Coordinates of C-alpha atoms in Angstrom, one line a residue:
X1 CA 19.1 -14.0 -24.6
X2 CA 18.5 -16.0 -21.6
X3 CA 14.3 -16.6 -21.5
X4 CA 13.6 -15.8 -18.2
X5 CA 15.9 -12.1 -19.0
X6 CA 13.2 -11.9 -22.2
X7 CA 10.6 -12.6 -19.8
X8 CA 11.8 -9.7 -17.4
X9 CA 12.5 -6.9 -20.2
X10 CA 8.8 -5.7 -20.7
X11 CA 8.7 -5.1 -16.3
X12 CA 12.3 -3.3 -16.7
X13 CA 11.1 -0.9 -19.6
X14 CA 8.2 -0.5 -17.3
X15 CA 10.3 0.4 -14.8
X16 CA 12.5 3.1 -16.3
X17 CA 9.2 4.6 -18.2
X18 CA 7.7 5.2 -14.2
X19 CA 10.8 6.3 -13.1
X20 CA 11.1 9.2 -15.9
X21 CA 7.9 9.9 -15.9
X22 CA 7.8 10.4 -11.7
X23 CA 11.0 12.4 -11.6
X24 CA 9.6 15.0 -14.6
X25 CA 6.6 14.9 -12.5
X26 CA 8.8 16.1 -9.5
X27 CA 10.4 18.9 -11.6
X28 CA 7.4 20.1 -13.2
X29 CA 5.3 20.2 -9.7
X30 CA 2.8 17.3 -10.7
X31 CA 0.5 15.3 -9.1
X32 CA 1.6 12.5 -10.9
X33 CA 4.0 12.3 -9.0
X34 CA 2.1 10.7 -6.4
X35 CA 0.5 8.1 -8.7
X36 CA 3.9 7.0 -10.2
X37 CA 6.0 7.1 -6.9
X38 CA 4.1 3.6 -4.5
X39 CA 4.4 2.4 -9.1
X40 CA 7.7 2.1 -9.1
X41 CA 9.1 -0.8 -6.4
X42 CA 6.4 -3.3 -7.2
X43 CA 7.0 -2.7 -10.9
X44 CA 11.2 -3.6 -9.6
X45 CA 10.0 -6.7 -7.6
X46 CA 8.4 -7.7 -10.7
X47 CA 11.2 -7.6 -12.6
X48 CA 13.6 -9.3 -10.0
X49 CA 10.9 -12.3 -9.3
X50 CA 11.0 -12.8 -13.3
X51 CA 14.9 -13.0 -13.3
X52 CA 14.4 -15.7 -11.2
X53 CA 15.9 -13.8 -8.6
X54 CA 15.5 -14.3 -4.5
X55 CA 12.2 -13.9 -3.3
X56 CA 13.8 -11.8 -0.5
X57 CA 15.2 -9.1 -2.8
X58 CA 11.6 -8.8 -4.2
X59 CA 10.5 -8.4 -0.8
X60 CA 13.0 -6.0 0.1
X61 CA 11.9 -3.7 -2.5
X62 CA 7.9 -4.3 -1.7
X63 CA 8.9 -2.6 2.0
X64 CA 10.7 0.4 0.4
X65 CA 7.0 0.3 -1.4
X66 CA 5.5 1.0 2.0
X67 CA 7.7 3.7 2.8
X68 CA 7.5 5.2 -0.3
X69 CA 3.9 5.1 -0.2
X70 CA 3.6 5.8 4.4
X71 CA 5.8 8.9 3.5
X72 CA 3.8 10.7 1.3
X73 CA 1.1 11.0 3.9
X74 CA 3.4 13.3 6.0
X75 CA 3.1 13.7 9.9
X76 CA 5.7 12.5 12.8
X77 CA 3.4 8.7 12.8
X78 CA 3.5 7.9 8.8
X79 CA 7.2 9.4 8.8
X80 CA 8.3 7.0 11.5
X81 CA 6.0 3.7 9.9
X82 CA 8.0 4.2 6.7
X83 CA 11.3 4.1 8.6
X84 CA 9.9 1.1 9.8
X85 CA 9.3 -0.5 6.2
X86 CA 12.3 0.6 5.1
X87 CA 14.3 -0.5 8.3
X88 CA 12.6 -4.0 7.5
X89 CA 14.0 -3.9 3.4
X90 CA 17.6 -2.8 4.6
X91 CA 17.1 -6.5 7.1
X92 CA 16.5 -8.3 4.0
X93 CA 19.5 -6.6 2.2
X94 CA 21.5 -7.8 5.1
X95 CA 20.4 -11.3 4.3
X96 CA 20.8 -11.3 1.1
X97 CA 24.4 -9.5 1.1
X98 CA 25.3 -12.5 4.2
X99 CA 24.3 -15.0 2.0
X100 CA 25.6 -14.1 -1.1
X101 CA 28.5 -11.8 -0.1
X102 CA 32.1 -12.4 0.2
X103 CA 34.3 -12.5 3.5
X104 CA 35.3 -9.0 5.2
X105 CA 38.9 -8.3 5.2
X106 CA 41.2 -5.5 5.9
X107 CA 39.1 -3.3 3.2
X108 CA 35.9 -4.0 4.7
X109 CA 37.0 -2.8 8.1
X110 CA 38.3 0.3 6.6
X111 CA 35.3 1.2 5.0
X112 CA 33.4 0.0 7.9
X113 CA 35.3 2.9 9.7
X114 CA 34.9 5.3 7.3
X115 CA 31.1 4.6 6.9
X116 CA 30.8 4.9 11.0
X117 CA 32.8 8.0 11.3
X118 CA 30.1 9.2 8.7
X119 CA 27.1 8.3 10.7
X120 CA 28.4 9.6 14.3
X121 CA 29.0 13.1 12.3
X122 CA 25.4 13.0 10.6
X123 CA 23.5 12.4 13.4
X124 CA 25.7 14.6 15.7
X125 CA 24.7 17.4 13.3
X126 CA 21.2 16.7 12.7
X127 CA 20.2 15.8 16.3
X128 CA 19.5 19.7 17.5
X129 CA 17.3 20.5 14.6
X130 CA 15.2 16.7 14.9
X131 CA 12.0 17.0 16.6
X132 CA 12.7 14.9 20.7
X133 CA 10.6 12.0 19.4
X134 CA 12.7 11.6 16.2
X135 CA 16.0 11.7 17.4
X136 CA 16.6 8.1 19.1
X137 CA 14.5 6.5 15.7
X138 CA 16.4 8.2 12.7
X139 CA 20.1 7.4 14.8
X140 CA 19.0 3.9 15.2
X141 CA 17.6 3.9 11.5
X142 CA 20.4 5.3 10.1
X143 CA 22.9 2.9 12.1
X144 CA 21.4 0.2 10.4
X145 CA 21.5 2.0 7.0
X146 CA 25.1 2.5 6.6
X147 CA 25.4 -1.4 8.1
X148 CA 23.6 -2.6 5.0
X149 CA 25.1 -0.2 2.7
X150 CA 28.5 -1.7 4.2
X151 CA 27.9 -5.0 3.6
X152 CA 26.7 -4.7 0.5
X153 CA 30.3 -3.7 -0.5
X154 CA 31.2 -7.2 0.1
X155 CA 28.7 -8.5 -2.9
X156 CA 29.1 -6.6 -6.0
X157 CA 30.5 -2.9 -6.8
X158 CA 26.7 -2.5 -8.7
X159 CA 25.3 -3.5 -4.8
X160 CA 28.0 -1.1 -3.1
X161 CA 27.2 2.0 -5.1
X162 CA 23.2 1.4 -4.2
X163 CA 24.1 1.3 -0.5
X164 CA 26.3 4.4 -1.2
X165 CA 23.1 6.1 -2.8
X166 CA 20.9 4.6 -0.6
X167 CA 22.7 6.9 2.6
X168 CA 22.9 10.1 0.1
X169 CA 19.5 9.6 -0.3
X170 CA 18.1 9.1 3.3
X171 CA 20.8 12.0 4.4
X172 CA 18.8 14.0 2.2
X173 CA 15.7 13.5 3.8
X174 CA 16.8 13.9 6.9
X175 CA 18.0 16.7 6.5
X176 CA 14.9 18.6 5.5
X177 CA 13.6 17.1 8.5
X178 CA 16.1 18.4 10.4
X179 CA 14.5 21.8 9.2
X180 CA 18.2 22.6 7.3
X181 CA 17.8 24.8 4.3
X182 CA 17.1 22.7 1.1
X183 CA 18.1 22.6 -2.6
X184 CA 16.2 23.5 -5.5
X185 CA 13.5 20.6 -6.5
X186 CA 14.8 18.8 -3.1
X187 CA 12.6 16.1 -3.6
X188 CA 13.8 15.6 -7.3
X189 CA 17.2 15.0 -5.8
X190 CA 15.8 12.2 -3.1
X191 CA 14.2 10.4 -5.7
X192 CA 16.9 10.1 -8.1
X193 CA 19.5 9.0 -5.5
X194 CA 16.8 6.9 -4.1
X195 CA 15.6 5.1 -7.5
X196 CA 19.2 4.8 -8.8
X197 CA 20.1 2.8 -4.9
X198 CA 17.1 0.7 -4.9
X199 CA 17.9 -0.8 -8.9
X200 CA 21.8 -0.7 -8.4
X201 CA 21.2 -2.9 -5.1
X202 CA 18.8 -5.1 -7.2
X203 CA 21.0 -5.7 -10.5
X204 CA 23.8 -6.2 -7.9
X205 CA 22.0 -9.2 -5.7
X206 CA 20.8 -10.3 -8.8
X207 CA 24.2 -10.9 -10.4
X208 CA 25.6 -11.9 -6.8
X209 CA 23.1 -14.7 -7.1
X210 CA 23.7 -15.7 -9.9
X211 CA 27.3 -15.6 -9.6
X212 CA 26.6 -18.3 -6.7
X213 CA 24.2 -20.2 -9.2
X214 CA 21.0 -19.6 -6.8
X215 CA 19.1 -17.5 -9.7
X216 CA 16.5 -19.7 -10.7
X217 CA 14.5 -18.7 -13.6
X218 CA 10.8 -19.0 -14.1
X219 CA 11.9 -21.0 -17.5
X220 CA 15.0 -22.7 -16.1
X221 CA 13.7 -25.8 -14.6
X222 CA 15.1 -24.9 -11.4
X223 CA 13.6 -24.7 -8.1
X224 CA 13.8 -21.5 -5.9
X225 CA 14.3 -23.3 -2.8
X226 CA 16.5 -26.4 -4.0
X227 CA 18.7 -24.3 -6.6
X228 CA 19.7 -26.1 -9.8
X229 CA 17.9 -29.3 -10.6
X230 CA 19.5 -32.0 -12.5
X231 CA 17.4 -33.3 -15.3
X232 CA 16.2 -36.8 -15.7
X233 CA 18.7 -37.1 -18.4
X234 CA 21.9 -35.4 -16.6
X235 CA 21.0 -37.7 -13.7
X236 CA 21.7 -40.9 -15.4
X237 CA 25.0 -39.2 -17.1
X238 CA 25.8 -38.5 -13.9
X239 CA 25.6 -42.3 -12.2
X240 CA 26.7 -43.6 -15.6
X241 CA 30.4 -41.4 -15.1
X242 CA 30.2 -42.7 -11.5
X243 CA 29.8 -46.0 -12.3
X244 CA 32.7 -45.7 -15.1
X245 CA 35.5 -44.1 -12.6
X246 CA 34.6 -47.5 -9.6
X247 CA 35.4 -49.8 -12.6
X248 CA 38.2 -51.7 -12.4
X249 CA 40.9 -50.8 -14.9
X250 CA 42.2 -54.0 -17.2

């Protein structure tokens, strides 16, 4: 196994332990749930930052942190501060999936279409039952969500599906904000969507990065901002081959 993926397996078993133990928490009607839930994003970050992986992504996830954590307050002023933190994590997705993603082509345009025929019917529906000062901020939020969600079908699928979750999850929200009738264990159902988009999107940029040999690790002698770092020793192979293909041949 790659060190810096040893390195990272304690903060991933971490992860998924939180995870369980917030969404029993949610089933059973627990106030461990509250504890667990601002838990779980740092405890992701962790685990991206000792992949090696983008200091954005770990950012990224520390805003959906702040949400997570704004939203539990409740009110119209915490609700619309989370948007904001979250708002700010899908920017960094968009980074990440620009710098890391492939070209759009004809299948990015269809699902581009698809994903913005979604939105205008979404917000068309929930905009009579949103409260006046909500309606303009959840359409804008929203239009950015299913922008990210789109281009992160141009990294990898594991990236796609997250942005996919990540609008299942957020529809679900707004919906009971909307005041529309709601499942059983509603909130169960935003949190698994929502945990499930938030580590597909990770694993995804991860792996995108890598793909593109930008995933430093913390054992890998490579520098976040440079990328891969030659040794001492490659270095002189390197001038050495150089040297040996200017030669002239007898």
């Amino acid at each position: 196994m790659n060190p810096s993926r040893a390195f990272s397996v304690p903060f991933g078993v971490l992860f998924g332990a939180v995870a369980l133990a917030h969404l029993g928490a949610l089933l059973a009607g627990s106030a461990v749930a509250l504890v667990t839930k601002p838990a779980l994003m740092p405890l992701l970050a962790a685990y991206v930052l000792t992949r090696g992986g983008p200091r954005l992504l770990a950012v990224a996830l520390l805003f959906g942190c702040g949400g997570d954590t704004l939203l539990q307050a409740g009110g119209d002023l915490p609700f619309l501060l989370g948007m904001a933190s979250f708002a700010a994590g899908h920017g960094c997705y968009l980074v990440l999936c620009s710098r890391h993603g492939s070209p759009g082509g004809a299948r990015t345009r269809r699902l581009a279409a698809g994903y913005g025929a979604a939105w205008l019917v979404t917000v068309a529906l929930l905009w009579p039952g949103l409260e006046t000062g909500l309606r303009v901020p959840v359409a804008l939020y929203s239009l950015l969500l299913v922008t990210m969600a789109l281009c992160a079908t141009r990294t990898r699928p594991l990236a796609a599906a997250g942005g996919a979750l990540f609008v299942v999850s957020d529809t679900l929200i707004a919906t009971g904000v909307a005041g529309w009738p709601q499942a059983p264990a509603a909130q169960f159902w935003v949190m698994l969507t929502y945990i499930g988009a938030q580590l597909l999107l990770a694993e995804g940029l991860l792996r995108s990065a890598e793909g593109a040999g930008h995933l430093p690790g913390p054992f890998s002698g490579k520098s976040p901002a440079t990328g891969n770092v030659p040794s001492s020793r490659e270095r002189e192979r390197q001038r050495t081959a150089s040297r040996a293909s200017t030669m002239p041949k007898p």
